[in-house]
CSV table of C-alpha atoms in Angstrom, one decimal:
chain,number,residue,atom,x,y,z
A,6,MET,CA,-94.6,156.7,242.9
A,7,ARG,CA,-96.1,154.1,245.2
A,8,GLY,CA,-95.2,150.7,246.6
A,9,VAL,CA,-92.0,149.1,247.7
A,10,ILE,CA,-88.8,151.3,247.6
A,11,VAL,CA,-85.5,149.9,248.7
A,12,PRO,CA,-82.9,152.0,250.6
A,13,LEU,CA,-79.8,150.4,249.3
A,14,VAL,CA,-76.8,149.1,251.2
A,15,THR,CA,-73.5,150.4,249.9
A,16,PRO,CA,-71.2,147.4,249.1
A,17,PHE,CA,-67.6,147.7,250.1
A,18,ASN,CA,-64.4,145.8,249.3
A,19,GLU,CA,-61.9,144.7,251.9
A,20,ASP,CA,-60.0,148.0,251.6
A,21,TYR,CA,-63.3,149.9,252.1
A,22,SER,CA,-63.5,151.1,248.5
A,23,ILE,CA,-66.9,150.9,246.9
A,24,ASP,CA,-67.7,147.6,245.2
A,25,LEU,CA,-69.4,148.8,242.1
A,26,GLN,CA,-69.8,145.3,240.7
A,27,ALA,CA,-71.7,144.1,243.7
A,28,LEU,CA,-73.8,147.3,243.6
A,29,GLU,CA,-74.8,146.6,240.0
A,30,GLU,CA,-75.6,142.9,240.8
A,31,HIS,CA,-77.8,144.0,243.6
A,32,ILE,CA,-79.7,146.7,241.7
A,33,ASN,CA,-80.3,144.3,238.8
A,34,TYR,CA,-81.6,141.7,241.3
A,35,LEU,CA,-84.0,144.2,242.9
A,36,GLN,CA,-85.3,145.4,239.5
A,37,ARG,CA,-86.0,141.8,238.4
A,38,ALA,CA,-87.7,141.2,241.8
A,39,GLY,CA,-90.2,143.9,240.9
A,40,VAL,CA,-89.6,146.7,243.4
A,41,ASN,CA,-91.1,150.1,242.7
A,42,GLY,CA,-88.1,152.2,243.5
A,43,ILE,CA,-84.4,152.2,244.4
A,44,PHE,CA,-82.9,154.7,246.8
A,45,ILE,CA,-79.1,155.2,246.9
A,46,ASN,CA,-77.1,157.1,249.6
A,47,ALA,CA,-79.6,156.0,252.3
A,48,THR,CA,-79.2,155.5,256.0
A,49,THR,CA,-78.8,151.8,255.3
A,50,GLY,CA,-76.2,152.8,252.7
A,51,GLU,CA,-74.0,154.3,255.5
A,52,PHE,CA,-74.2,157.7,253.7
A,53,THR,CA,-72.6,159.5,256.7
A,54,SER,CA,-69.4,157.4,256.1
A,55,LEU,CA,-69.2,158.4,252.4
A,56,SER,CA,-67.2,161.4,251.2
A,57,PHE,CA,-68.8,164.2,249.2
A,58,GLU,CA,-67.4,162.9,246.0
A,59,GLU,CA,-68.4,159.3,246.7
A,60,LYS,CA,-72.0,160.4,247.2
A,61,LYS,CA,-71.9,162.0,243.8
A,62,LEU,CA,-70.2,159.0,242.2
A,63,LEU,CA,-72.8,156.6,243.7
A,64,ALA,CA,-75.6,158.8,242.5
A,65,GLU,CA,-74.2,158.8,239.0
A,66,LYS,CA,-73.5,155.1,238.9
A,67,GLY,CA,-76.9,154.3,240.3
A,68,ARG,CA,-78.6,156.5,237.7
A,69,GLU,CA,-76.8,154.4,235.0
A,70,MET,CA,-77.9,151.1,236.6
A,71,VAL,CA,-81.5,151.8,237.6
A,72,THR,CA,-83.5,151.5,234.4
A,73,SER,CA,-86.9,150.1,235.2
A,74,THR,CA,-88.0,151.7,238.5
A,75,PHE,CA,-88.1,155.1,240.2
A,76,TYR,CA,-84.7,156.3,241.2
A,77,LEU,CA,-84.2,158.2,244.5
A,78,VAL,CA,-80.9,159.8,245.7
A,79,GLY,CA,-80.2,160.8,249.3
A,80,THR,CA,-78.7,164.3,249.6
A,81,ALA,CA,-78.7,164.8,253.4
A,82,SER,CA,-76.0,166.6,255.3
A,83,THR,CA,-75.6,168.8,258.4
A,84,ASN,CA,-74.5,171.6,256.0
A,85,THR,CA,-77.3,173.3,254.1
A,86,PHE,CA,-75.1,174.4,251.2
A,87,GLU,CA,-73.8,170.8,250.8
A,88,VAL,CA,-77.4,169.5,250.7
A,89,LEU,CA,-78.1,172.1,248.0
A,90,GLU,CA,-75.2,171.1,245.9
A,91,LEU,CA,-76.0,167.4,246.2
A,92,THR,CA,-79.6,168.0,245.4
A,93,LYS,CA,-78.7,170.0,242.3
A,94,HIS,CA,-76.4,167.2,241.3
A,95,ALA,CA,-79.2,164.6,241.7
A,96,GLN,CA,-81.4,166.9,239.6
A,97,ASP,CA,-78.7,167.2,236.9
A,98,ILE,CA,-78.1,163.5,236.6
A,99,GLY,CA,-81.9,162.8,236.2
A,100,ALA,CA,-82.9,161.3,239.5
A,101,ASP,CA,-86.6,161.1,240.0
A,102,TYR,CA,-86.5,162.3,243.6
A,103,ALA,CA,-84.1,163.6,246.2
A,104,VAL,CA,-84.5,162.3,249.7
A,105,ILE,CA,-83.4,164.7,252.4
A,106,ALA,CA,-83.2,163.9,256.1
A,107,PRO,CA,-82.9,166.8,258.5
A,108,PRO,CA,-79.6,168.0,259.8
A,109,TYR,CA,-78.3,165.9,262.6
A,110,TYR,CA,-76.0,166.4,265.6
A,111,CYS,CA,-77.0,170.0,266.4
A,112,PRO,CA,-80.5,170.5,267.8
A,113,LEU,CA,-82.5,173.0,265.6
A,114,SER,CA,-85.7,174.9,266.1
A,115,GLU,CA,-88.7,174.3,263.8
A,116,GLU,CA,-88.0,177.7,262.2
A,117,ALA,CA,-84.4,176.6,261.4
A,118,LEU,CA,-85.6,173.4,259.9
A,119,PHE,CA,-88.2,175.2,257.8
A,120,ASN,CA,-85.5,177.6,256.6
A,121,HIS,CA,-83.2,174.6,255.8
A,122,TYR,CA,-85.8,172.9,253.6
A,123,SER,CA,-87.0,176.2,252.1
A,124,MET,CA,-83.6,177.0,250.8
A,125,ILE,CA,-83.3,173.7,249.0
A,126,ALA,CA,-86.9,173.8,247.7
A,127,GLU,CA,-86.6,177.3,246.3
A,128,LYS,CA,-83.3,176.6,244.5
A,129,THR,CA,-84.1,173.2,242.9
A,130,ASP,CA,-86.9,171.7,240.8
A,131,ILE,CA,-86.4,168.0,241.6
A,132,PRO,CA,-89.2,166.5,243.6
A,133,ILE,CA,-88.1,166.2,247.3
A,134,ILE,CA,-89.0,163.5,249.8
A,135,ILE,CA,-88.3,164.8,253.3
A,136,TYR,CA,-87.2,162.1,255.7
A,137,ASN,CA,-88.3,162.1,259.3
A,138,ILE,CA,-86.0,159.9,261.4
A,139,PRO,CA,-86.0,161.3,264.9
A,140,SER,CA,-83.8,158.6,266.3
A,141,CYS,CA,-80.9,159.9,264.2
A,142,ALA,CA,-81.7,163.6,263.3
A,143,ASN,CA,-83.8,166.6,264.3
A,144,PRO,CA,-87.5,165.5,264.4
A,145,LEU,CA,-90.1,166.9,262.0
A,146,SER,CA,-93.5,167.6,263.5
A,147,ALA,CA,-96.7,167.1,261.6
A,148,PRO,CA,-97.4,170.9,261.6
A,149,LEU,CA,-93.9,171.5,260.2
A,150,ILE,CA,-94.4,168.9,257.5
A,151,LYS,CA,-97.7,170.4,256.6
A,152,LYS,CA,-96.3,173.9,256.4
A,153,LEU,CA,-93.5,172.7,254.1
A,154,ALA,CA,-95.9,170.7,251.9
A,155,LEU,CA,-98.3,173.5,251.4
A,156,GLU,CA,-95.7,176.1,250.8
A,157,TYR,CA,-93.6,174.2,248.2
A,158,SER,CA,-95.0,172.1,245.5
A,159,ASN,CA,-91.7,170.3,244.9
A,160,ILE,CA,-91.7,169.0,248.4
A,161,SER,CA,-93.5,165.9,247.2
A,162,GLY,CA,-93.6,163.5,250.1
A,163,ILE,CA,-92.1,162.1,253.3
A,164,LYS,CA,-90.4,159.0,254.5
A,165,GLU,CA,-91.5,158.4,258.1
A,166,THR,CA,-89.0,156.3,260.1
A,167,ILE,CA,-90.9,156.8,263.3
A,168,ASP,CA,-92.5,154.2,265.5
A,169,SER,CA,-95.7,156.1,266.0
A,170,VAL,CA,-99.0,155.3,264.3
A,171,ASN,CA,-100.5,158.5,265.6
A,172,HIS,CA,-97.8,160.7,264.0
A,173,VAL,CA,-98.2,158.9,260.6
A,174,ARG,CA,-102.0,159.2,261.0
A,175,ASP,CA,-101.7,162.9,261.6
A,176,VAL,CA,-99.4,163.4,258.5
A,177,ILE,CA,-101.7,161.4,256.3
A,178,PHE,CA,-104.9,163.0,257.4
A,179,GLU,CA,-103.6,166.6,257.8
A,180,VAL,CA,-101.2,166.9,254.9
A,181,LYS,CA,-102.7,164.5,252.3
A,182,GLY,CA,-106.1,165.8,253.4
A,183,GLU,CA,-105.2,169.1,251.9
A,184,ARG,CA,-102.7,168.1,249.3
A,185,LYS,CA,-103.7,164.8,247.6
A,186,ASP,CA,-100.5,164.3,245.6
A,187,PHE,CA,-98.3,164.4,248.7
A,188,LYS,CA,-96.7,160.9,249.3
A,189,VAL,CA,-96.4,159.3,252.7
A,190,PHE,CA,-94.0,156.3,253.0
A,191,THR,CA,-93.1,154.4,256.1
A,192,GLY,CA,-89.5,153.6,256.8
A,193,LEU,CA,-90.3,150.7,259.1
A,194,ASP,CA,-91.1,147.2,257.7
A,195,GLN,CA,-93.5,146.5,260.5
A,196,HIS,CA,-95.6,149.6,259.7
A,197,PHE,CA,-96.0,148.9,256.0
A,198,LEU,CA,-99.6,147.6,256.1
A,199,ASN,CA,-101.0,150.0,258.6
A,200,THR,CA,-99.5,152.9,256.6
A,201,LEU,CA,-101.2,151.7,253.5
A,202,LEU,CA,-104.5,151.2,255.4
A,203,LEU,CA,-104.4,154.7,256.7
A,204,GLY,CA,-104.0,156.1,253.2
A,205,GLY,CA,-100.2,156.2,252.8
A,206,ASP,CA,-98.4,155.3,249.6
A,207,GLY,CA,-95.9,152.6,250.5
A,208,GLY,CA,-92.7,151.9,252.3
A,209,ILE,CA,-89.0,152.7,252.0
A,210,MET,CA,-87.8,149.7,254.0
A,211,ALA,CA,-84.3,148.3,254.6
A,212,CYS,CA,-85.3,144.6,254.9
A,213,ALA,CA,-86.4,144.8,251.2
A,214,ASN,CA,-82.7,144.6,250.4
A,215,PHE,CA,-82.7,140.9,251.2
A,216,ALA,CA,-86.4,139.8,251.3
A,217,PRO,CA,-88.2,142.0,248.8
A,218,GLU,CA,-90.5,139.1,248.0
A,219,LEU,CA,-92.3,139.7,251.3
A,220,HIS,CA,-92.8,143.4,250.8
A,221,ILE,CA,-93.9,143.0,247.2
A,222,ALA,CA,-96.4,140.2,248.1
A,223,LEU,CA,-97.9,142.4,250.8
A,224,TYR,CA,-98.2,145.4,248.5
A,225,ARG,CA,-99.8,143.4,245.7
A,226,ALA,CA,-102.2,141.7,248.1
A,227,PHE,CA,-103.2,145.2,249.4
A,228,GLU,CA,-103.7,146.5,245.9
A,229,GLU,CA,-105.9,143.5,245.1
A,230,LYS,CA,-107.9,144.0,248.3
A,231,ASN,CA,-106.9,140.6,249.5
A,232,PHE,CA,-106.6,141.7,253.1
A,233,GLU,CA,-106.2,138.2,254.5
A,234,LYS,CA,-103.1,137.7,252.4
A,235,ALA,CA,-101.9,141.2,253.2
A,236,MET,CA,-102.2,140.5,256.9
A,237,LYS,CA,-100.3,137.2,256.5
A,238,TYR,CA,-97.3,139.1,255.0
A,239,ALA,CA,-97.7,142.0,257.5
A,240,ARG,CA,-97.1,139.5,260.3
A,241,LYS,CA,-94.1,138.1,258.6
A,242,LEU,CA,-92.6,141.6,258.2
A,243,ALA,CA,-93.4,142.4,261.8
A,244,LYS,CA,-91.3,139.4,262.8
A,245,LEU,CA,-88.6,140.1,260.3
A,246,SER,CA,-88.2,143.6,261.7
A,247,LYS,CA,-86.8,142.1,264.9
A,248,VAL,CA,-83.6,141.8,262.9
A,249,TYR,CA,-82.8,145.4,263.8
A,250,ASP,CA,-82.9,144.5,267.5
A,251,LEU,CA,-80.3,141.8,267.0
A,252,ALA,CA,-77.5,143.9,265.5
A,253,SER,CA,-75.6,147.0,266.5
A,254,SER,CA,-76.7,149.0,263.4
A,255,PHE,CA,-79.0,149.0,260.4
A,256,GLY,CA,-76.1,148.2,258.1
A,257,SER,CA,-74.8,145.3,260.1
A,258,ALA,CA,-78.2,143.7,260.4
A,259,ILE,CA,-78.9,144.0,256.7
A,260,LYS,CA,-75.5,142.9,255.4
A,261,ILE,CA,-75.4,139.9,257.7
A,262,ALA,CA,-78.9,138.9,256.6
A,263,MET,CA,-77.8,139.4,252.9
A,264,GLY,CA,-74.8,137.1,253.5
A,265,ILE,CA,-77.0,134.4,255.0
A,266,ARG,CA,-79.3,134.6,252.1
A,267,GLY,CA,-76.4,134.2,249.6
A,268,PHE,CA,-76.0,137.7,248.2
A,269,SER,CA,-72.5,138.6,247.0
A,270,ILE,CA,-72.2,141.8,249.1
A,271,LYS,CA,-69.3,141.4,251.5
A,272,PRO,CA,-69.9,141.7,255.3
A,273,ILE,CA,-68.0,145.0,255.5
A,274,LEU,CA,-69.0,148.2,257.1
A,275,ARG,CA,-67.0,151.4,257.0
A,276,PRO,CA,-65.8,152.7,260.4
A,277,PRO,CA,-67.0,153.9,262.7
A,278,TYR,CA,-69.6,151.1,262.2
A,279,THR,CA,-68.5,147.6,262.9
A,280,MET,CA,-69.9,144.2,261.8
A,281,ASP,CA,-71.4,142.1,264.5
A,282,GLY,CA,-69.9,138.7,265.2
A,283,GLU,CA,-70.9,135.0,264.8
A,284,ASP,CA,-73.2,135.1,267.8
A,285,VAL,CA,-75.4,137.8,266.1
A,286,ARG,CA,-75.1,136.0,262.8
A,287,GLU,CA,-76.6,132.9,264.4
A,288,LYS,CA,-79.5,134.8,265.9
A,289,ILE,CA,-80.3,136.4,262.5
A,290,LYS,CA,-80.0,133.1,260.8
A,291,GLU,CA,-82.4,131.6,263.3
A,292,LEU,CA,-84.9,134.5,262.6
A,293,LEU,CA,-84.6,134.1,258.9
A,294,SER,CA,-85.1,130.3,259.2
A,295,SER,CA,-88.2,130.8,261.2
A,296,LEU,CA,-89.7,132.8,258.3
A,297,GLU,CA,-88.5,130.1,255.8
A,298,LEU,CA,-86.2,132.6,254.1
A,299,VAL,CA,-83.3,130.2,254.5
A,300,PRO,CA,-83.2,126.4,255.0
């Protein structure tokens, strides 16, 4: 698995129920666009606002809908036993990968984090992408990532949502240096090209929900060794990533941008998240217009 992977938004109706029709429309759109993977129950999908049963339902529905790309299911929780059950469920429904962010809220030692992932890896067979997002959860150091990768063959890669080229460099050189099949993905649109240049495998990036053509163009240019074109799209993605600074949450930024670009997904977030107002919408529209993504 390499390339552009999309961490899906979760569409909601006005009553906060899951809008499965909009989900199917969006997944079909992304598959037609040519993305390399689709990731459900992601941070962008507001997984912390979903019930345990809803996470399973979305995983099952997504498995039915994703037919032409890799299919990834988020199984993170603060509860190790819940992670284990969700990961076994992802395995049972035929997901290609489980994506597991570390426990959040309670600070944990590296030993505790190692034990958390060890329990999951030892009791499941599905390939696991661990997910380093230190702004939201316990951070994963490069030595800890290396220890997990070398100990467990089914810990297959990492998503790095960290604004540090040095950390990503260390993971690529130190972990992939000893285990060639270990995958390294950035979670930040603006780090897509430099992750590829360092020897990484792609990106799992939220802006690909509404502008996958930019990510796909960069990846294809990189694969073709057309670095001038790749740099052109890297600059576009660097500017596009400013969308996160304009809104109060990932979900709000992405759903507002999707609405501006004409997607059918409603501008609804589940509490405690709130949608930003017209002032933020106008700023995001101005940003998208400057990149010729809207008139």
